[in-house]
Tab-separated table of C-alpha atoms and ligand atoms in Angstrom:
chain	number	residue	atom	x	y	z
J	1	UNK	CA	2.540	-21.030	-3.386
J	2	UNK	CA	4.110	-22.096	-0.180
J	3	UNK	CA	7.779	-21.428	0.126
J	4	UNK	CA	7.664	-20.413	-3.527
J	5	UNK	CA	9.508	-16.997	-4.045
J	6	UNK	CA	9.280	-15.138	-7.108
J	7	UNK	CA	12.787	-16.357	-8.112
J	8	UNK	CA	11.954	-20.040	-7.367
J	9	UNK	CA	8.636	-19.544	-9.270
J	10	UNK	CA	10.450	-17.820	-12.277
J	11	UNK	CA	12.819	-20.770	-12.276
J	12	UNK	CA	10.535	-23.446	-12.199
J	13	UNK	CA	8.670	-21.644	-15.207
J	14	UNK	CA	11.887	-21.358	-17.135
J	15	UNK	CA	12.660	-25.006	-16.439
J	16	UNK	CA	9.151	-25.856	-17.673
J	17	UNK	CA	8.359	-27.747	-14.661
J	18	UNK	CA	5.009	-25.762	-14.393
J	19	UNK	CA	3.409	-23.546	-16.895
J	20	UNK	CA	2.247	-20.089	-16.505
J	21	UNK	CA	-1.375	-21.372	-17.297
J	22	UNK	CA	-1.371	-23.764	-14.494
J	23	UNK	CA	-0.143	-21.174	-11.887
J	24	UNK	CA	-2.723	-18.739	-13.142
J	25	UNK	CA	-5.558	-21.349	-12.885
J	26	UNK	CA	-4.095	-22.394	-9.342
J	27	UNK	CA	-4.377	-18.800	-8.385
J	28	UNK	CA	-7.853	-18.187	-9.632
J	29	UNK	CA	-9.064	-21.473	-8.035
J	30	UNK	CA	-7.402	-20.277	-4.688
J	31	UNK	CA	-9.165	-17.055	-4.929
J	32	UNK	CA	-12.472	-18.504	-5.405
J	33	UNK	CA	-11.750	-21.113	-2.612
J	34	UNK	CA	-11.106	-18.228	-0.284
J	35	UNK	CA	-13.901	-16.079	-1.057
J	36	UNK	CA	-14.612	-16.102	2.622
J	37	UNK	CA	-11.803	-13.215	3.021
J	38	UNK	CA	-13.571	-11.055	0.363
J	39	UNK	CA	-9.952	-10.102	-0.891
J	40	UNK	CA	-11.190	-9.620	-4.625
J	41	UNK	CA	-13.781	-7.299	-6.158
J	42	UNK	CA	-13.168	-8.430	-9.709
J	43	UNK	CA	-11.616	-11.881	-10.906
J	44	UNK	CA	-10.449	-11.385	-14.581
J	45	UNK	CA	-10.199	-14.881	-15.746
J	46	UNK	CA	-10.086	-14.447	-19.368
J	47	UNK	CA	-7.436	-11.684	-19.392
J	48	UNK	CA	-5.442	-13.909	-16.846
J	49	UNK	CA	-5.527	-17.077	-19.080
J	50	UNK	CA	-4.574	-14.995	-22.193
J	51	UNK	CA	-1.777	-13.306	-20.308
J	52	UNK	CA	-0.549	-16.685	-18.951
J	53	UNK	CA	-0.651	-18.186	-22.403
J	54	UNK	CA	1.561	-15.363	-23.833
J	55	UNK	CA	3.810	-15.851	-21.038
J	56	UNK	CA	4.182	-19.614	-22.052
J	57	UNK	CA	4.758	-18.956	-25.446
J	58	UNK	CA	7.679	-16.427	-24.612
J	59	UNK	CA	9.002	-19.047	-22.146
J	60	UNK	CA	8.942	-21.884	-24.734
J	61	UNK	CA	10.802	-19.338	-27.305
J	62	UNK	CA	13.323	-18.497	-24.535
J	63	UNK	CA	12.570	-14.739	-24.735
J	64	UNK	CA	10.507	-14.281	-21.579
J	65	UNK	CA	10.516	-11.061	-19.517
J	66	UNK	CA	11.596	-11.422	-15.748
J	67	UNK	CA	8.192	-11.882	-14.301
J	68	UNK	CA	6.825	-14.149	-16.909
J	69	UNK	CA	4.066	-16.245	-15.728
J	70	UNK	CA	4.086	-14.987	-12.190
J	71	UNK	CA	0.531	-14.478	-11.132
J	72	UNK	CA	-0.579	-11.454	-8.794
J	73	UNK	CA	-3.274	-9.108	-8.030
J	74	UNK	CA	-3.698	-5.340	-8.639
J	75	UNK	CA	-5.313	-3.111	-5.852
J	76	UNK	CA	-8.427	-1.967	-7.589
J	77	UNK	CA	-7.236	1.773	-7.664
J	78	UNK	CA	-5.055	0.918	-10.742
J	79	UNK	CA	-6.843	1.644	-13.983
J	80	UNK	CA	-6.764	-1.581	-15.993
J	81	UNK	CA	-7.920	-1.177	-19.726
J	82	UNK	CA	-11.384	-3.104	-20.456
J	83	UNK	CA	-11.279	-4.339	-16.906
J	84	UNK	CA	-13.692	-2.544	-14.308
J	85	UNK	CA	-11.733	-0.571	-11.848
J	86	UNK	CA	-13.910	0.454	-8.848
J	87	UNK	CA	-11.712	2.101	-6.160
J	88	UNK	CA	-14.122	0.114	-3.875
J	89	UNK	CA	-16.709	2.858	-4.546
J	90	UNK	CA	-20.342	2.718	-5.456
J	91	UNK	CA	-19.159	5.954	-7.529
J	92	UNK	CA	-17.006	3.848	-9.938
J	93	UNK	CA	-19.003	0.477	-9.548
J	94	UNK	CA	-19.304	0.262	-13.354
J	95	UNK	CA	-16.064	2.126	-14.343
J	96	UNK	CA	-14.236	0.374	-17.149
J	97	UNK	CA	-11.026	2.498	-17.930
J	98	UNK	CA	-9.906	2.992	-21.581
J	99	UNK	CA	-6.330	2.835	-20.420
J	100	UNK	CA	-3.799	1.194	-18.319
J	101	UNK	CA	-2.067	2.667	-15.342
J	102	UNK	CA	1.893	2.657	-15.974
J	103	UNK	CA	2.261	0.157	-13.260
J	104	UNK	CA	-0.262	-2.157	-14.912
J	105	UNK	CA	1.685	-1.623	-18.292
J	106	UNK	CA	5.051	-2.173	-16.723
J	107	UNK	CA	3.898	-5.281	-14.919
J	108	UNK	CA	2.293	-6.595	-18.286
J	109	UNK	CA	5.391	-5.990	-19.833
J	110	UNK	CA	7.510	-7.937	-17.438
J	111	UNK	CA	5.283	-10.787	-18.233
J	112	UNK	CA	3.431	-11.081	-14.868
J	113	UNK	CA	-0.042	-12.359	-15.035
J	114	UNK	CA	-2.951	-10.161	-13.135
J	115	UNK	CA	-5.533	-12.432	-11.939
J	116	UNK	CA	-7.899	-9.758	-10.599
J	117	UNK	CA	-8.500	-6.660	-8.706
J	118	UNK	CA	-8.133	-6.594	-5.021
J	119	UNK	CA	-10.421	-4.995	-2.321
J	120	UNK	CA	-9.535	-1.768	-0.603
J	121	UNK	CA	-11.207	1.074	1.618
J	122	UNK	CA	-13.104	3.299	-0.637
J	123	UNK	CA	-10.708	5.539	-2.511
J	124	UNK	CA	-7.991	4.287	-0.300
J	125	UNK	CA	-9.425	5.996	2.647
J	126	UNK	CA	-9.093	3.807	5.785
J	127	UNK	CA	-6.917	1.533	7.985
J	128	UNK	CA	-9.176	-1.338	8.255
J	129	UNK	CA	-10.675	-2.266	4.768
J	130	UNK	CA	-13.997	-1.728	6.295
J	131	UNK	CA	-14.865	1.342	4.137
J	132	UNK	CA	-15.304	-0.772	1.122
J	133	UNK	CA	-18.593	-0.455	-0.835
J	134	UNK	CA	-18.016	-4.337	-1.508
J	135	UNK	CA	-17.899	-5.201	2.178
J	136	UNK	CA	-14.837	-5.769	4.334
J	137	UNK	CA	-11.909	-7.988	3.799
J	138	UNK	CA	-11.089	-10.592	6.687
J	139	UNK	CA	-7.474	-11.215	7.990
J	140	UNK	CA	-6.377	-14.577	7.032
J	141	UNK	CA	-4.809	-15.018	10.498
J	142	UNK	CA	-8.109	-14.541	12.258
J	143	UNK	CA	-11.230	-13.820	10.451
J	144	UNK	CA	-12.669	-11.685	13.253
J	145	UNK	CA	-9.861	-9.235	12.889
J	146	UNK	CA	-9.245	-6.824	10.049
J	147	UNK	CA	-6.309	-7.136	7.475
J	148	UNK	CA	-5.422	-3.493	7.724
J	149	UNK	CA	-5.988	-0.976	5.028
J	150	UNK	CA	-6.378	0.552	2.754
J	151	UNK	CA	-4.733	-2.254	0.781
J	152	UNK	CA	-6.353	-4.848	2.765
J	153	UNK	CA	-7.392	-7.069	-0.286
J	154	UNK	CA	-3.721	-7.264	-1.508
J	155	UNK	CA	-2.483	-7.985	1.910
J	156	UNK	CA	-4.907	-10.703	2.584
J	157	UNK	CA	-4.481	-12.452	-0.787
J	158	UNK	CA	-0.799	-12.558	-0.550
J	159	UNK	CA	-0.893	-13.661	3.108
J	160	UNK	CA	-3.355	-16.576	2.248
J	161	UNK	CA	-1.199	-17.661	-0.467
J	162	UNK	CA	-3.471	-16.881	-3.411
J	163	UNK	CA	-0.767	-15.008	-5.238
J	164	UNK	CA	2.990	-14.380	-4.522
J	165	UNK	CA	2.496	-10.617	-4.640
J	166	UNK	CA	-0.096	-7.792	-5.114
J	167	UNK	CA	0.262	-4.020	-6.034
J	168	UNK	CA	-0.733	-1.665	-3.333
J	169	UNK	CA	-0.677	2.360	-2.860
J	170	UNK	CA	0.472	3.970	0.308
J	171	UNK	CA	-0.954	7.561	1.174
J	172	UNK	CA	-0.537	7.471	5.041
J	173	UNK	CA	0.642	3.573	5.480
J	174	UNK	CA	-1.899	1.590	3.284
J	175	UNK	CA	0.993	-0.854	2.171
J	176	UNK	CA	3.051	-0.993	5.307
J	177	UNK	CA	0.001	-1.304	7.869
J	178	UNK	CA	-1.787	-4.086	6.217
J	179	UNK	CA	1.552	-5.854	5.396
J	180	UNK	CA	2.305	-5.653	9.377
J	181	UNK	CA	-1.277	-6.839	10.061
J	182	UNK	CA	-1.055	-9.923	7.900
J	183	UNK	CA	2.412	-10.926	8.416
J	184	UNK	CA	3.857	-10.094	4.817
J	185	UNK	CA	6.383	-7.637	3.647
J	186	UNK	CA	5.254	-4.266	2.223
J	187	UNK	CA	7.363	-1.571	0.307
J	188	UNK	CA	6.253	1.852	0.039
J	189	UNK	CA	8.696	3.560	-2.337
J	190	UNK	CA	9.880	7.211	-2.353
J	191	UNK	CA	7.534	9.701	-3.523
J	192	UNK	CA	8.003	9.776	-7.372
J	193	UNK	CA	9.939	6.646	-7.671
J	194	UNK	CA	6.788	4.869	-9.002
J	195	UNK	CA	4.458	6.534	-11.560
J	196	UNK	CA	0.968	7.645	-10.484
J	197	UNK	CA	-0.295	7.832	-14.141
J	198	UNK	CA	-3.596	5.813	-14.081
J	199	UNK	CA	-3.485	5.399	-10.138
J	200	UNK	CA	-6.963	6.937	-9.081
J	201	UNK	CA	-5.824	9.810	-7.034
J	202	UNK	CA	-6.482	10.336	-3.228
J	203	UNK	CA	-3.814	12.872	-2.082
J	204	UNK	CA	-1.454	13.584	-4.728
J	205	UNK	CA	1.337	14.747	-2.929
J	206	UNK	CA	1.480	11.598	-0.791
J	207	UNK	CA	0.117	8.866	-2.893
J	208	UNK	CA	2.893	6.151	-3.793
J	209	UNK	CA	2.379	2.876	-5.803
J	210	UNK	CA	4.286	-0.117	-4.327
J	211	UNK	CA	4.149	-3.701	-3.571
J	212	UNK	CA	3.108	-6.445	-1.173
J	213	UNK	CA	4.875	-9.635	-1.024
J	214	UNK	CA	6.106	-12.390	1.252
J	215	UNK	CA	9.818	-11.257	1.401
J	216	UNK	CA	12.020	-8.233	0.751
J	217	UNK	CA	13.483	-10.302	-2.003
J	218	UNK	CA	10.086	-10.470	-3.892
J	219	UNK	CA	9.585	-6.805	-3.420
J	220	UNK	CA	12.830	-6.056	-5.138
J	221	UNK	CA	11.857	-8.070	-8.092
J	222	UNK	CA	8.529	-6.293	-8.371
J	223	UNK	CA	10.072	-2.775	-7.560
J	224	UNK	CA	12.542	-3.534	-10.451
J	225	UNK	CA	9.680	-3.829	-12.785
J	226	UNK	CA	7.380	-0.827	-11.743
J	227	UNK	CA	10.256	1.799	-10.870
J	228	UNK	CA	11.213	4.489	-13.172
J	229	UNK	CA	10.596	7.823	-14.810
J	230	UNK	CA	7.270	8.343	-16.436
J	231	UNK	CA	6.732	11.508	-18.777
J	232	UNK	CA	3.118	10.925	-18.234
J	233	UNK	CA	3.453	11.743	-14.425
J	234	UNK	CA	5.019	15.099	-13.930
J	235	UNK	CA	5.933	14.191	-10.142
J	236	UNK	CA	7.825	11.052	-11.252
J	237	UNK	CA	11.465	11.547	-11.032
J	238	UNK	CA	14.218	11.144	-13.569
J	239	UNK	CA	16.471	9.651	-10.815
J	240	UNK	CA	17.673	6.523	-12.338
J	241	UNK	CA	16.506	3.206	-10.675
J	242	UNK	CA	18.930	1.136	-8.916
J	243	UNK	CA	19.621	-2.615	-9.487
J	244	UNK	CA	17.562	-3.647	-6.546
J	245	UNK	CA	18.032	-7.380	-6.815
J	246	UNK	CA	21.901	-7.204	-7.065
J	247	UNK	CA	21.900	-4.859	-4.170
J	248	UNK	CA	20.300	-7.583	-1.831
J	249	UNK	CA	23.786	-9.163	-1.229
J	250	UNK	CA	24.853	-5.994	0.896
J	251	UNK	CA	25.144	-7.204	4.499
J	252	UNK	CA	24.068	-5.326	7.547
J	253	UNK	CA	27.658	-5.037	8.943
J	254	UNK	CA	28.156	-1.499	10.099
J	255	UNK	CA	24.731	-0.327	9.016
J	256	UNK	CA	23.618	2.170	11.569
J	257	UNK	CA	19.935	1.773	12.385
J	258	UNK	CA	18.160	4.579	14.369
J	259	UNK	CA	15.787	3.434	16.623
J	260	UNK	CA	13.245	6.072	16.978
J	261	UNK	CA	12.210	6.835	20.461
J	262	UNK	CA	8.721	8.101	19.715
J	263	UNK	CA	7.806	5.232	17.614
J	264	UNK	CA	7.872	3.349	20.939
J	265	UNK	CA	5.518	5.949	22.657
J	266	UNK	CA	2.264	5.629	24.679
J	267	UNK	CA	-0.343	3.492	22.582
J	268	UNK	CA	2.288	1.130	21.491
J	269	UNK	CA	1.404	-2.491	22.752
J	270	UNK	CA	3.957	-4.054	25.108
J	271	UNK	CA	4.029	-7.168	22.965
J	272	UNK	CA	4.476	-5.219	19.653
J	273	UNK	CA	7.343	-3.376	20.984
J	274	UNK	CA	9.159	-6.450	22.370
J	275	UNK	CA	8.719	-8.268	18.969
J	276	UNK	CA	10.236	-5.319	17.235
J	277	UNK	CA	12.946	-4.835	19.720
J	278	UNK	CA	13.755	-8.747	19.411
J	279	UNK	CA	14.087	-8.094	15.474
J	280	UNK	CA	16.322	-5.335	15.858
J	281	UNK	CA	18.418	-7.380	18.296
J	282	UNK	CA	18.698	-9.853	15.371
J	283	UNK	CA	19.775	-7.045	13.177
J	284	UNK	CA	22.511	-6.158	15.538
J	285	UNK	CA	23.679	-9.862	15.692
J	286	UNK	CA	24.079	-9.385	11.804
J	287	UNK	CA	26.473	-6.426	12.350
J	288	UNK	CA	24.115	-3.425	12.447
J	289	UNK	CA	24.752	-0.789	15.070
J	290	UNK	CA	21.657	0.270	16.881
J	291	UNK	CA	21.618	3.980	17.826
J	292	UNK	CA	18.711	5.970	19.549
J	293	UNK	CA	17.397	8.659	17.640
J	294	UNK	CA	14.609	11.158	18.257
J	295	UNK	CA	12.072	12.547	15.758
J	296	UNK	CA	10.806	15.541	17.987
J	297	UNK	CA	7.815	16.337	15.905
J	298	UNK	CA	6.411	12.866	15.349
J	299	UNK	CA	3.319	13.665	17.451
J	300	UNK	CA	2.294	16.260	14.813
J	301	UNK	CA	2.342	13.735	11.925
J	302	UNK	CA	-1.499	12.549	12.591
J	303	UNK	CA	-2.909	16.310	12.874
J	304	UNK	CA	-0.885	17.365	9.793
J	305	UNK	CA	-1.762	14.362	7.495
J	306	UNK	CA	-5.533	14.563	8.557
J	307	UNK	CA	-5.544	18.067	7.243
J	308	UNK	CA	-3.351	17.815	4.158
J	309	UNK	CA	-4.854	14.563	3.053
J	310	UNK	CA	-8.379	15.211	3.150
J	311	UNK	CA	-7.740	18.881	1.579
J	312	UNK	CA	-6.096	17.180	-1.398
J	313	UNK	CA	-8.762	14.678	-1.525
J	314	UNK	CA	-11.581	17.222	-1.673
J	315	UNK	CA	-9.877	18.747	-4.675
J	316	UNK	CA	-9.213	15.314	-6.505
J	317	UNK	CA	-12.674	14.072	-5.780
J	318	UNK	CA	-14.470	17.162	-7.289
J	319	UNK	CA	-14.236	15.567	-10.696
J	320	UNK	CA	-16.867	12.892	-9.697
J	321	UNK	CA	-19.871	15.082	-10.513
J	322	UNK	CA	-22.373	12.843	-12.137
J	323	UNK	CA	-21.895	14.351	-15.361
J	324	UNK	CA	-18.617	12.845	-17.099
J	325	UNK	CA	-18.558	9.279	-15.636
J	326	UNK	CA	-18.937	7.626	-12.509
J	327	UNK	CA	-22.346	7.379	-10.753
J	328	UNK	CA	-25.213	9.507	-11.737
J	329	UNK	CA	-28.522	9.856	-9.642
J	330	UNK	CA	-31.712	8.815	-11.275
J	331	UNK	CA	-33.995	11.837	-12.977
J	332	UNK	CA	-32.098	14.863	-11.649
J	333	UNK	CA	-34.477	17.921	-11.364
J	334	UNK	CA	-31.657	20.498	-11.790
J	335	UNK	CA	-27.826	20.637	-12.312
J	336	UNK	CA	-27.324	21.265	-8.583
J	337	UNK	CA	-29.487	18.142	-7.811
J	338	UNK	CA	-27.555	16.330	-10.312
J	339	UNK	CA	-24.237	16.959	-8.406
J	340	UNK	CA	-25.731	16.807	-4.693
J	341	UNK	CA	-27.523	13.605	-5.121
J	342	UNK	CA	-25.032	11.713	-7.408
J	343	UNK	CA	-22.226	12.542	-4.807
J	344	UNK	CA	-24.267	11.767	-1.797
J	345	UNK	CA	-25.258	8.362	-3.335
J	346	UNK	CA	-21.986	7.598	-4.909
J	347	UNK	CA	-19.667	8.284	-1.989
J	348	UNK	CA	-19.664	6.462	1.358
J	349	UNK	CA	-19.549	7.768	4.844
J	350	UNK	CA	-15.648	8.175	5.197
J	351	UNK	CA	-15.186	9.634	1.878
J	352	UNK	CA	-17.812	12.205	2.470
J	353	UNK	CA	-16.328	13.002	5.728
J	354	UNK	CA	-12.985	13.655	4.246
J	355	UNK	CA	-14.471	15.882	1.522
J	356	UNK	CA	-16.235	17.746	4.120
J	357	UNK	CA	-13.013	18.233	6.334
J	358	UNK	CA	-10.842	18.911	3.300
J	359	UNK	CA	-13.150	21.598	1.960
J	360	UNK	CA	-13.371	23.357	5.199
J	361	UNK	CA	-9.533	23.234	5.758
J	362	UNK	CA	-9.086	25.061	2.461
J	363	UNK	CA	-12.017	27.491	2.525
J	364	UNK	CA	-11.294	31.095	2.719
J	365	UNK	CA	-10.583	32.205	6.344
J	366	UNK	CA	-9.573	28.735	7.303
J	367	UNK	CA	-6.836	28.051	4.691
J	368	UNK	CA	-4.025	29.686	6.886
J	369	UNK	CA	-5.206	28.274	10.131
J	370	UNK	CA	-5.306	24.755	8.814
J	371	UNK	CA	-3.795	23.796	5.431
J	372	UNK	CA	-0.844	26.393	5.552
J	373	UNK	CA	-0.229	25.491	9.299
J	374	UNK	CA	-0.235	21.796	8.251
J	375	UNK	CA	2.078	22.292	5.444
J	376	UNK	CA	4.690	23.911	7.878
J	377	UNK	CA	4.471	21.036	10.126
J	378	UNK	CA	5.161	18.831	7.111
J	379	UNK	CA	8.501	20.678	6.639
J	380	UNK	CA	9.352	20.278	10.454
J	381	UNK	CA	8.690	16.554	10.088
J	382	UNK	CA	10.846	16.092	6.970
J	383	UNK	CA	13.665	18.243	8.732
J	384	UNK	CA	13.458	15.777	11.614
J	385	UNK	CA	14.205	12.774	9.349
J	386	UNK	CA	16.828	14.588	7.669
J	387	UNK	CA	18.582	15.402	10.854
J	388	UNK	CA	18.444	11.936	11.770
J	389	UNK	CA	19.696	10.610	8.594
J	390	UNK	CA	22.676	12.726	9.099
J	391	UNK	CA	23.979	10.104	11.634
J	392	UNK	CA	22.158	6.916	10.670
J	393	UNK	CA	21.548	4.883	7.622
J	394	UNK	CA	18.007	3.592	8.506
J	395	UNK	CA	15.308	4.573	10.948
J	396	UNK	CA	13.272	1.629	12.697
J	397	UNK	CA	10.218	1.252	14.995
J	398	UNK	CA	6.984	-0.796	14.951
J	399	UNK	CA	4.852	-0.356	11.794
J	400	UNK	CA	1.604	-0.225	13.827
J	401	UNK	CA	1.063	0.454	17.450
J	402	UNK	CA	-0.994	-2.792	17.806
J	403	UNK	CA	-1.677	-6.017	16.096
J	404	UNK	CA	-4.802	-6.327	14.025
J	405	UNK	CA	-7.582	-5.063	15.744
J	406	UNK	CA	-11.238	-6.667	15.522
J	407	UNK	CA	-13.714	-5.870	12.778
J	408	UNK	CA	-16.079	-3.190	13.984
J	409	UNK	CA	-13.826	-2.298	16.882
J	410	UNK	CA	-12.848	1.304	15.541
J	411	UNK	CA	-15.434	1.519	12.814
J	412	UNK	CA	-17.485	4.125	14.835
J	413	UNK	CA	-14.603	6.219	16.034
J	414	UNK	CA	-12.924	7.788	13.352
J	415	UNK	CA	-10.293	9.423	15.685
J	416	UNK	CA	-9.227	5.993	17.039
J	417	UNK	CA	-9.045	4.751	13.581
J	418	UNK	CA	-6.755	7.581	12.486
J	419	UNK	CA	-4.635	7.038	15.464
J	420	UNK	CA	-3.733	3.436	14.292
J	421	UNK	CA	-1.634	5.350	11.574
J	422	UNK	CA	0.610	7.012	14.188
J	423	UNK	CA	4.004	5.586	12.871
J	424	UNK	CA	3.244	5.477	9.130
J	425	UNK	CA	1.924	8.891	7.876
J	426	UNK	CA	5.188	11.047	8.639
J	427	UNK	CA	6.952	8.911	6.033
J	428	UNK	CA	4.508	10.049	3.421
J	429	UNK	CA	4.622	13.475	4.587
J	430	UNK	CA	8.582	13.516	4.205
J	431	UNK	CA	8.151	11.277	0.761
J	432	UNK	CA	10.745	8.667	2.133
J	433	UNK	CA	10.621	4.923	1.198
J	434	UNK	CA	9.816	2.583	4.131
J	435	UNK	CA	9.476	-1.278	4.263
J	436	UNK	CA	7.314	-3.257	6.807
J	437	UNK	CA	8.789	-6.535	7.532
J	438	UNK	CA	7.147	-9.537	9.510
J	439	UNK	CA	8.882	-9.500	13.058
J	440	UNK	CA	7.341	-12.173	15.144
J	441	UNK	CA	3.975	-12.371	16.820
J	442	UNK	CA	2.105	-11.072	19.729
J	443	UNK	CA	-1.323	-12.230	20.900
J	444	UNK	CA	-0.846	-14.934	18.346
J	445	UNK	CA	-0.855	-12.277	15.513
J	446	UNK	CA	1.741	-10.693	13.221
J	447	UNK	CA	3.840	-7.928	14.340
J	448	UNK	CA	5.654	-5.561	11.578
J	449	UNK	CA	8.983	-4.012	11.959
J	450	UNK	CA	9.293	-0.697	9.950
J	451	UNK	CA	12.583	0.442	8.242
J	452	UNK	CA	12.690	3.865	6.820
J	453	UNK	CA	15.370	4.986	4.580
J	454	UNK	CA	16.487	8.392	2.776
J	455	UNK	CA	14.616	9.343	-0.385
J	456	UNK	CA	15.647	7.003	-3.339
J	457	UNK	CA	17.767	4.487	-0.992
J	458	UNK	CA	15.169	1.649	-1.672
J	459	UNK	CA	18.176	-0.664	-2.575
J	460	UNK	CA	19.704	0.056	1.048
J	461	UNK	CA	16.284	-0.726	2.478
J	462	UNK	CA	15.625	-3.908	0.742
J	463	UNK	CA	18.922	-5.274	1.235
J	464	UNK	CA	18.380	-4.763	5.004
J	465	UNK	CA	15.230	-6.669	4.827
J	466	UNK	CA	16.594	-9.266	2.783
J	467	UNK	CA	19.434	-9.902	5.179
J	468	UNK	CA	17.315	-9.894	8.199
J	469	UNK	CA	15.122	-12.465	6.359
J	470	UNK	CA	18.085	-14.818	5.674
J	471	UNK	CA	18.508	-15.109	9.437
J	472	UNK	CA	14.915	-15.460	10.429
J	473	UNK	CA	11.838	-17.198	9.309
J	474	UNK	CA	8.921	-15.023	10.400
J	475	UNK	CA	8.222	-14.200	6.756
J	476	UNK	CA	7.837	-17.818	5.847
J	477	UNK	CA	4.968	-18.519	8.565
J	478	UNK	CA	1.555	-18.631	7.019
J	479	UNK	CA	-1.784	-18.782	8.416
J	480	UNK	CA	-3.683	-22.179	8.614
J	481	UNK	CA	-5.778	-22.532	5.356
J	482	UNK	CA	-3.252	-20.797	3.396
J	483	UNK	CA	-2.583	-22.164	-0.255
E	1	LIG	N1	-5.160	5.067	6.834
E	1	LIG	C1	-4.588	6.278	6.167
E	1	LIG	C2	-5.783	6.968	5.555
E	1	LIG	O1	-6.906	6.550	6.156
E	1	LIG	C3	-3.700	6.056	5.107
E	1	LIG	C4	-4.557	5.593	3.879
E	1	LIG	C5	-3.602	5.146	2.681
E	1	LIG	O2	-2.423	5.081	2.951
E	1	LIG	N2	-4.347	5.257	1.659
E	1	LIG	O3	-5.833	8.242	5.150
């Protein structure tokens, strides 16, 4: 798919220079050829070819939807009717949903062709994709490195050129961090912009569906298909979606970019900071104004997030009881034995750790000290952003403190793993949209620039990314072996 953005592919399909079927077959073949990456849990060949044939028929009739015939992958956290949806957990290893998530429905209605379900950290808990029941995903830039998480399979599939885009979810960085580690573009929309219906819940007040692609332009095309109100998700907002593609032409002239001092703090590698500053200097050459801003409560984001997210997870994951669906232990001796053994066998270590932490934080006697306090910190963090956005249009910093780390490097140290999310989780606590853009390399590995916007200003965010990408070519670089 080298060089072929979504618009070019759509044009080639409309001109009948290539068929949707040929693109689907090519993507499926590429996914198989790169099985070394372990980016996919399930390939849905029959459904993909049937969808491609429908797209070809619509293209031939001349009434094709905007993404007709464009192949892509779904993170295996979106329910797909008739296609197993595992969330990378033994708990859901054999779960075949009876319905489609809204994001799945909308992309199908837009004509896009799903080729399969991408690997992830179990229940989207992780920053390295090492917490998958189906094994880790490898980074296409260096097979000894992690692709980031939790949307690691989605990021690796796009970076390796298997598909031009993939869906992802972002609760604390799971779209932006793997996009940064894999040298691609990742968009986390505002909370409520994209329906959560049929997206398996991790932490409901933080979870956001979004997109991983090569460019901001491609993210705009996909967001246009998935954004919008959904009556089946009570937290989805009625706020009308903008025309994200038309808005891309807005230049950076006069845009005030707040450079967040705290995002360049201790722990940020020099090479990462230097690459991000160089990308920001390019924005300045395009007419943006760089202004230093401060987010004084930034250091409290990790502790607040790692109380709130596990608390909500412990509540959401109570539904996996071995009774209704999901894994059930063999030969239960009692109801309690059924619950405890089904859950102990079905959940991996990190998921069990989060359920324990969350249950503790919510228990009588500790609720005020942990959960309530974390909610208060959450408000302070949101207020920091609101104060900064009184004087700037966007806020910038490195998406991650380092480039992709090695497989196994942090696996035994949960706190070190959590610290990798230092620049991403605050955005979720405040419900804001953010974009990670390729911003050069350090140690031969991709670096990500994070841009953050006020709620529902996705059009401004995507336009800034697009304008930067018009002037730079970091987003066009691909690892060796890419399709
Ligand atoms: N790495 C963070 C966590 O482990 C964020 C995950 C996510 O965004 N789904 O919770």
